[in-house]
Amino acid sequence: MGTETETRAPSGESTLLTDLTDFFRTRPRLKKLAIAGPPYGVLIGFFLLPLVAMLVISFQEGQINGPWTLANYTNFLGSQTYLTVVWRTLVITVQVTVLVTVVGYTLAYSIVRFSRRATLLLLLVILPFWTSYIIRMYAWINILQSGGVLDSTLQLFSLPSVGLLYTQPAVMIGFTYVWLPLAVLPFYASLTNMDADLIEAAKDLGAGPIKTFFTVTLPMTKNGVITGVILVFIPTFGSFITPRLLGGTNNIMIGMVIENQFKSAFNWPFGAAIGIVISVVVVLLLVAGARGGGNLFGSSGGERT
């Protein structure tokens, strides 16, 4: 005993760290609480409590602390105008997610399989994140507007002007540009962790490039694909800055409606009700998509760990 004490504290005095270690060693439950408590506290304080507050507000009429009512939900779900906006938002979100997934996966696959400067290329992919979101959107306005950079470039080749600003293609271009890095990173991670010998084995067994990709590469990287899809789908569905700046008033998405209720109409309960409904829809779609993706890729697939 005397030897152990001498090893922990050569000077003969207990340090604060030693006292804390001994304190938690004799109290395992308190030790678990000290380790897991802060993360759970952050989740409760920054995610659960705001969600509960929004849910409570959504059942109030006209203003916060107003009388309780279900009118916010019935007005939203019974309005053909709002449901049309939700459907348009869903269509644009699916289109953007598919486009970003195809482009991002192709880019990540090329970096992993054919490039010797993966670090430099990944740096170029995430470089736009170092610039403000608003500045990037205004840069695209200068590119896509009539007489902008795109039209000037087309005129150099005697091609007609296109003036894409305030159109749905402009919104999709903006979303693709913004969310592409979020998709490339999980795609790259899953492709890097995949066992490349499996591809060579499939080729040795007579599988062509396309069959090898759909039977080996894609199933083995399905977790990265699902992660990338989620990272693109959720922010696109609730976004309002990109469609407002690049799509104008002809491409209203549900995020713009929610923003208008909070900032212009000052009808927070109705905006909160729309937010709750949209959150439920997104969660259900993601759960269905994750299960459908698992069945599509097969139960035998998975990343190497």
Coordinates of C-alpha atoms in Angstrom, one line a residue:
M1 CA 0.0 0.0 0.0
G2 CA 2.8 2.4 0.9
T3 CA 4.5 1.6 -2.4
E4 CA 1.3 2.3 -4.5
T5 CA 0.8 5.7 -2.7
E6 CA 4.4 6.5 -3.4
T7 CA 4.1 5.7 -7.1
R8 CA 0.9 7.9 -7.5
A9 CA 2.3 10.8 -5.5
P10 CA 6.1 10.9 -5.2
S11 CA 6.0 14.1 -3.1
G12 CA 3.7 12.4 -0.6
E13 CA 0.8 14.9 -1.4
S14 CA -2.4 13.9 -3.2
T15 CA -3.0 15.8 -6.4
L16 CA -6.4 17.0 -7.5
L17 CA -6.4 14.6 -10.5
T18 CA -5.5 11.6 -8.2
D19 CA -8.3 12.6 -5.8
L20 CA -10.8 12.8 -8.7
T21 CA -9.7 9.4 -10.0
D22 CA -10.1 7.8 -6.7
F23 CA -13.5 9.5 -6.2
F24 CA -15.0 8.2 -9.4
R25 CA -13.4 4.8 -9.0
T26 CA -15.5 4.1 -6.0
R27 CA -18.6 5.6 -7.6
P28 CA -19.1 3.9 -11.0
R29 CA -22.7 5.2 -11.5
L30 CA -21.5 8.8 -10.9
K31 CA -18.6 8.1 -13.3
K32 CA -21.0 7.1 -16.1
L33 CA -23.2 10.1 -15.4
A34 CA -20.2 12.4 -15.6
I35 CA -19.1 10.9 -19.0
A36 CA -22.6 10.6 -20.6
G37 CA -24.2 13.6 -19.0
P38 CA -22.8 16.5 -21.1
P39 CA -23.6 14.9 -24.5
Y40 CA -27.2 14.2 -23.3
G41 CA -27.4 17.7 -21.8
V42 CA -26.5 19.2 -25.2
L43 CA -29.0 17.0 -27.0
I44 CA -31.8 17.9 -24.6
G45 CA -30.9 21.6 -24.4
F46 CA -30.3 22.3 -28.1
F47 CA -32.6 19.8 -29.9
L48 CA -35.3 18.3 -27.7
L49 CA -36.4 21.4 -25.8
P50 CA -36.7 23.7 -28.9
L51 CA -38.7 20.9 -30.6
V52 CA -41.0 20.6 -27.6
A53 CA -41.4 24.4 -27.5
M54 CA -42.3 24.5 -31.2
L55 CA -44.8 21.7 -30.7
V56 CA -46.5 23.6 -27.8
I57 CA -46.6 26.9 -29.8
S58 CA -48.1 25.0 -32.8
F59 CA -51.3 24.3 -30.8
Q60 CA -51.8 28.0 -29.8
E61 CA -54.0 30.4 -31.8
G62 CA -52.6 33.5 -33.4
Q63 CA -49.8 34.2 -31.0
I64 CA -47.7 32.7 -28.2
N65 CA -49.7 32.1 -25.0
G66 CA -52.9 32.3 -27.1
P67 CA -55.8 29.8 -26.6
W68 CA -55.3 26.2 -27.5
T69 CA -56.5 25.1 -30.9
L70 CA -56.0 22.6 -33.7
A71 CA -56.8 25.2 -36.4
N72 CA -53.2 25.6 -37.4
Y73 CA -52.9 22.0 -38.4
T74 CA -56.4 21.8 -40.1
N75 CA -55.8 25.1 -42.0
F76 CA -52.5 23.8 -43.3
L77 CA -53.5 20.2 -44.2
G78 CA -56.8 21.4 -45.6
S79 CA -55.2 24.0 -47.9
Q80 CA -54.6 22.9 -51.5
T81 CA -52.2 25.8 -51.9
Y82 CA -49.9 24.7 -49.1
L83 CA -50.1 21.1 -50.1
T84 CA -49.1 22.1 -53.7
V85 CA -46.0 23.9 -52.2
V86 CA -45.1 20.8 -50.2
W87 CA -45.4 18.6 -53.3
R88 CA -43.2 21.0 -55.3
T89 CA -40.7 21.1 -52.5
L90 CA -40.6 17.3 -52.4
V91 CA -40.1 17.0 -56.1
I92 CA -37.3 19.6 -56.1
T93 CA -35.7 17.9 -53.1
V94 CA -35.7 14.5 -54.7
Q95 CA -34.3 15.8 -57.9
V96 CA -31.5 17.7 -56.1
T97 CA -30.7 14.6 -53.9
V98 CA -30.5 12.3 -57.0
L99 CA -28.4 14.8 -58.9
V100 CA -26.0 15.4 -56.0
T101 CA -25.7 11.7 -55.2
V102 CA -24.8 10.8 -58.8
V103 CA -22.4 13.7 -59.2
G104 CA -20.9 13.3 -55.7
Y105 CA -20.5 9.5 -55.9
T106 CA -18.9 9.8 -59.4
L107 CA -16.5 12.4 -58.1
A108 CA -15.6 10.5 -54.9
Y109 CA -15.1 7.2 -56.9
S110 CA -12.8 9.0 -59.4
I111 CA -10.8 10.5 -56.5
V112 CA -10.4 7.1 -54.8
R113 CA -9.7 5.0 -57.8
F114 CA -7.9 7.2 -60.3
S115 CA -6.3 10.1 -58.5
R116 CA -2.9 10.2 -56.7
R117 CA -3.7 13.6 -55.2
A118 CA -6.8 12.8 -53.2
T119 CA -6.0 15.2 -50.4
L120 CA -5.7 18.2 -52.8
L121 CA -8.9 17.2 -54.6
L122 CA -10.8 16.9 -51.4
L123 CA -9.5 20.3 -50.3
L124 CA -10.9 21.8 -53.5
V125 CA -14.2 20.1 -52.8
I126 CA -14.6 21.5 -49.4
L127 CA -13.1 24.9 -50.3
P128 CA -16.5 26.6 -50.9
F129 CA -17.3 26.0 -47.2
W130 CA -14.7 28.6 -46.3
T131 CA -16.9 31.3 -48.0
S132 CA -20.1 32.7 -46.7
Y133 CA -23.3 31.0 -47.9
I134 CA -24.8 34.3 -48.9
I135 CA -21.7 35.4 -50.8
R136 CA -21.8 32.1 -52.8
M137 CA -25.5 32.6 -53.7
Y138 CA -24.8 36.2 -54.9
A139 CA -21.9 34.9 -57.0
W140 CA -24.4 32.5 -58.7
I141 CA -26.8 35.4 -59.2
N142 CA -24.0 37.2 -61.2
I143 CA -23.4 34.0 -63.2
L144 CA -27.0 33.0 -64.0
Q145 CA -28.7 36.4 -64.5
S146 CA -29.5 37.7 -68.0
G147 CA -26.3 39.2 -69.4
G148 CA -24.2 37.5 -66.6
V149 CA -21.1 35.4 -66.8
L150 CA -22.9 32.4 -68.3
D151 CA -24.6 34.5 -71.0
S152 CA -21.4 36.3 -71.8
T153 CA -19.6 33.0 -72.2
L154 CA -22.3 31.6 -74.5
Q155 CA -22.1 34.8 -76.7
L156 CA -18.4 34.1 -77.2
F157 CA -19.5 30.9 -79.1
S158 CA -22.4 32.7 -80.9
L159 CA -24.9 30.8 -78.7
P160 CA -28.2 32.4 -77.5
S161 CA -28.5 33.7 -74.0
V162 CA -30.3 31.5 -71.5
G163 CA -30.8 33.8 -68.4
L164 CA -31.4 31.0 -65.9
L165 CA -31.9 33.2 -62.9
Y166 CA -35.3 32.8 -61.2
T167 CA -36.0 29.4 -62.8
Q168 CA -36.1 25.9 -61.3
P169 CA -32.8 24.9 -63.0
A170 CA -31.1 27.8 -61.2
V171 CA -32.4 26.6 -57.9
M172 CA -31.1 23.1 -58.6
I173 CA -27.7 24.4 -59.7
G174 CA -27.5 26.3 -56.5
F175 CA -28.5 23.4 -54.3
T176 CA -26.1 21.0 -56.1
Y177 CA -23.2 23.5 -55.6
V178 CA -24.0 24.0 -52.0
W179 CA -24.6 20.4 -50.9
L180 CA -22.1 18.6 -53.1
P181 CA -19.3 18.6 -50.5
L182 CA -21.6 17.2 -47.8
A183 CA -22.2 14.2 -50.1
V184 CA -18.7 13.7 -51.4
L185 CA -17.1 13.3 -47.9
P186 CA -19.2 10.2 -46.7
F187 CA -19.0 8.7 -50.2
Y188 CA -15.2 9.1 -50.2
A189 CA -14.9 7.7 -46.7
S190 CA -17.0 4.6 -47.6
L191 CA -15.1 4.0 -50.8
T192 CA -11.8 4.3 -49.0
N193 CA -12.7 1.8 -46.4
M194 CA -14.0 -0.7 -49.0
D195 CA -11.8 -3.8 -49.6
A196 CA -10.5 -3.3 -53.1
D197 CA -9.6 -7.0 -53.4
L198 CA -13.3 -7.7 -53.7
I199 CA -13.5 -5.8 -57.0
E200 CA -10.5 -7.7 -58.3
A201 CA -12.2 -11.0 -57.2
A202 CA -15.4 -10.1 -59.0
K203 CA -13.4 -9.3 -62.2
D204 CA -11.5 -12.6 -61.9
L205 CA -14.9 -14.4 -61.7
G206 CA -16.0 -12.8 -65.0
A207 CA -18.0 -9.8 -63.8
G208 CA -17.9 -6.8 -66.1
P209 CA -17.4 -3.2 -64.8
I210 CA -21.1 -2.4 -64.5
K211 CA -22.0 -5.7 -62.8
T212 CA -19.0 -5.3 -60.5
F213 CA -20.2 -1.8 -59.5
F214 CA -23.8 -2.8 -58.8
T215 CA -23.0 -6.1 -57.1
V216 CA -19.9 -5.2 -55.1
T217 CA -19.0 -1.5 -55.0
L218 CA -22.4 0.0 -54.4
P219 CA -23.6 -2.5 -51.8
M220 CA -20.3 -2.3 -49.9
T221 CA -20.6 1.5 -49.7
K222 CA -24.4 1.7 -49.0
N223 CA -23.9 3.2 -45.5
G224 CA -22.0 6.1 -47.0
V225 CA -24.6 6.5 -49.8
I226 CA -27.4 6.6 -47.2
T227 CA -25.5 9.1 -45.1
G228 CA -24.9 11.4 -48.1
V229 CA -28.5 11.2 -49.1
I230 CA -29.7 12.2 -45.6
L231 CA -27.2 15.1 -45.4
V232 CA -28.5 16.4 -48.7
F233 CA -32.2 15.6 -48.4
I234 CA -32.9 17.3 -45.0
P235 CA -31.4 20.7 -45.6
T236 CA -32.7 20.9 -49.1
F237 CA -36.3 20.2 -48.0
G238 CA -36.2 23.0 -45.4
S239 CA -34.1 25.5 -47.3
F240 CA -35.4 29.0 -48.0
I241 CA -32.4 31.2 -48.9
T242 CA -31.4 29.4 -52.1
P243 CA -34.9 29.2 -53.6
R244 CA -35.5 32.9 -52.6
L245 CA -32.3 34.2 -54.2
L246 CA -32.1 32.0 -57.3
G247 CA -35.8 30.9 -57.8
G248 CA -37.6 34.1 -57.0
T249 CA -41.4 34.0 -56.4
N250 CA -42.1 31.4 -59.1
N251 CA -40.4 28.6 -57.2
I252 CA -41.7 28.9 -53.7
M253 CA -40.7 26.1 -51.4
I254 CA -42.1 25.2 -48.0
G255 CA -39.1 26.7 -46.1
M256 CA -40.0 30.1 -47.6
V257 CA -43.6 29.7 -46.4
I258 CA -42.4 29.0 -42.8
E259 CA -40.0 31.9 -42.9
N260 CA -42.8 34.2 -44.1
Q261 CA -45.0 33.1 -41.2
F262 CA -42.3 33.9 -38.6
K263 CA -40.8 37.1 -40.1
S264 CA -43.6 38.8 -42.0
A265 CA -47.0 37.4 -40.9
F266 CA -45.8 37.1 -37.3
N267 CA -48.1 34.0 -37.0
W268 CA -45.6 31.9 -35.1
P269 CA -48.1 29.2 -34.1
F270 CA -49.0 28.5 -37.8
G271 CA -45.4 28.5 -38.8
A272 CA -44.6 26.1 -36.0
A273 CA -47.4 23.8 -37.1
I274 CA -46.0 23.7 -40.6
G275 CA -42.6 23.0 -39.2
I276 CA -43.9 20.1 -37.2
V277 CA -45.8 18.6 -40.1
I278 CA -42.7 18.9 -42.4
S279 CA -40.4 17.4 -39.8
V280 CA -42.7 14.4 -39.5
V281 CA -42.9 14.0 -43.3
V282 CA -39.1 14.2 -43.6
V283 CA -38.5 11.6 -40.8
L284 CA -41.0 9.2 -42.4
L285 CA -39.5 9.6 -45.8
L286 CA -36.0 9.1 -44.5
V287 CA -37.0 5.9 -42.6
A288 CA -38.8 4.6 -45.6
G289 CA -35.8 5.5 -47.8
A290 CA -33.3 3.9 -45.4
R291 CA -35.3 0.6 -45.3
G292 CA -35.9 0.6 -49.0
G293 CA -32.2 1.3 -49.6
G294 CA -31.2 -1.6 -47.4
N295 CA -33.5 -4.0 -49.3
L296 CA -32.4 -2.6 -52.6
F297 CA -28.7 -3.2 -51.8
G298 CA -29.3 -6.5 -50.2
S299 CA -28.8 -7.7 -46.6
S300 CA -25.4 -9.1 -47.3
G301 CA -23.8 -5.8 -48.1
G302 CA -21.9 -3.7 -45.7
E303 CA -18.7 -1.7 -45.2
R304 CA -15.5 -3.3 -44.0
T305 CA -14.9 -2.3 -40.4

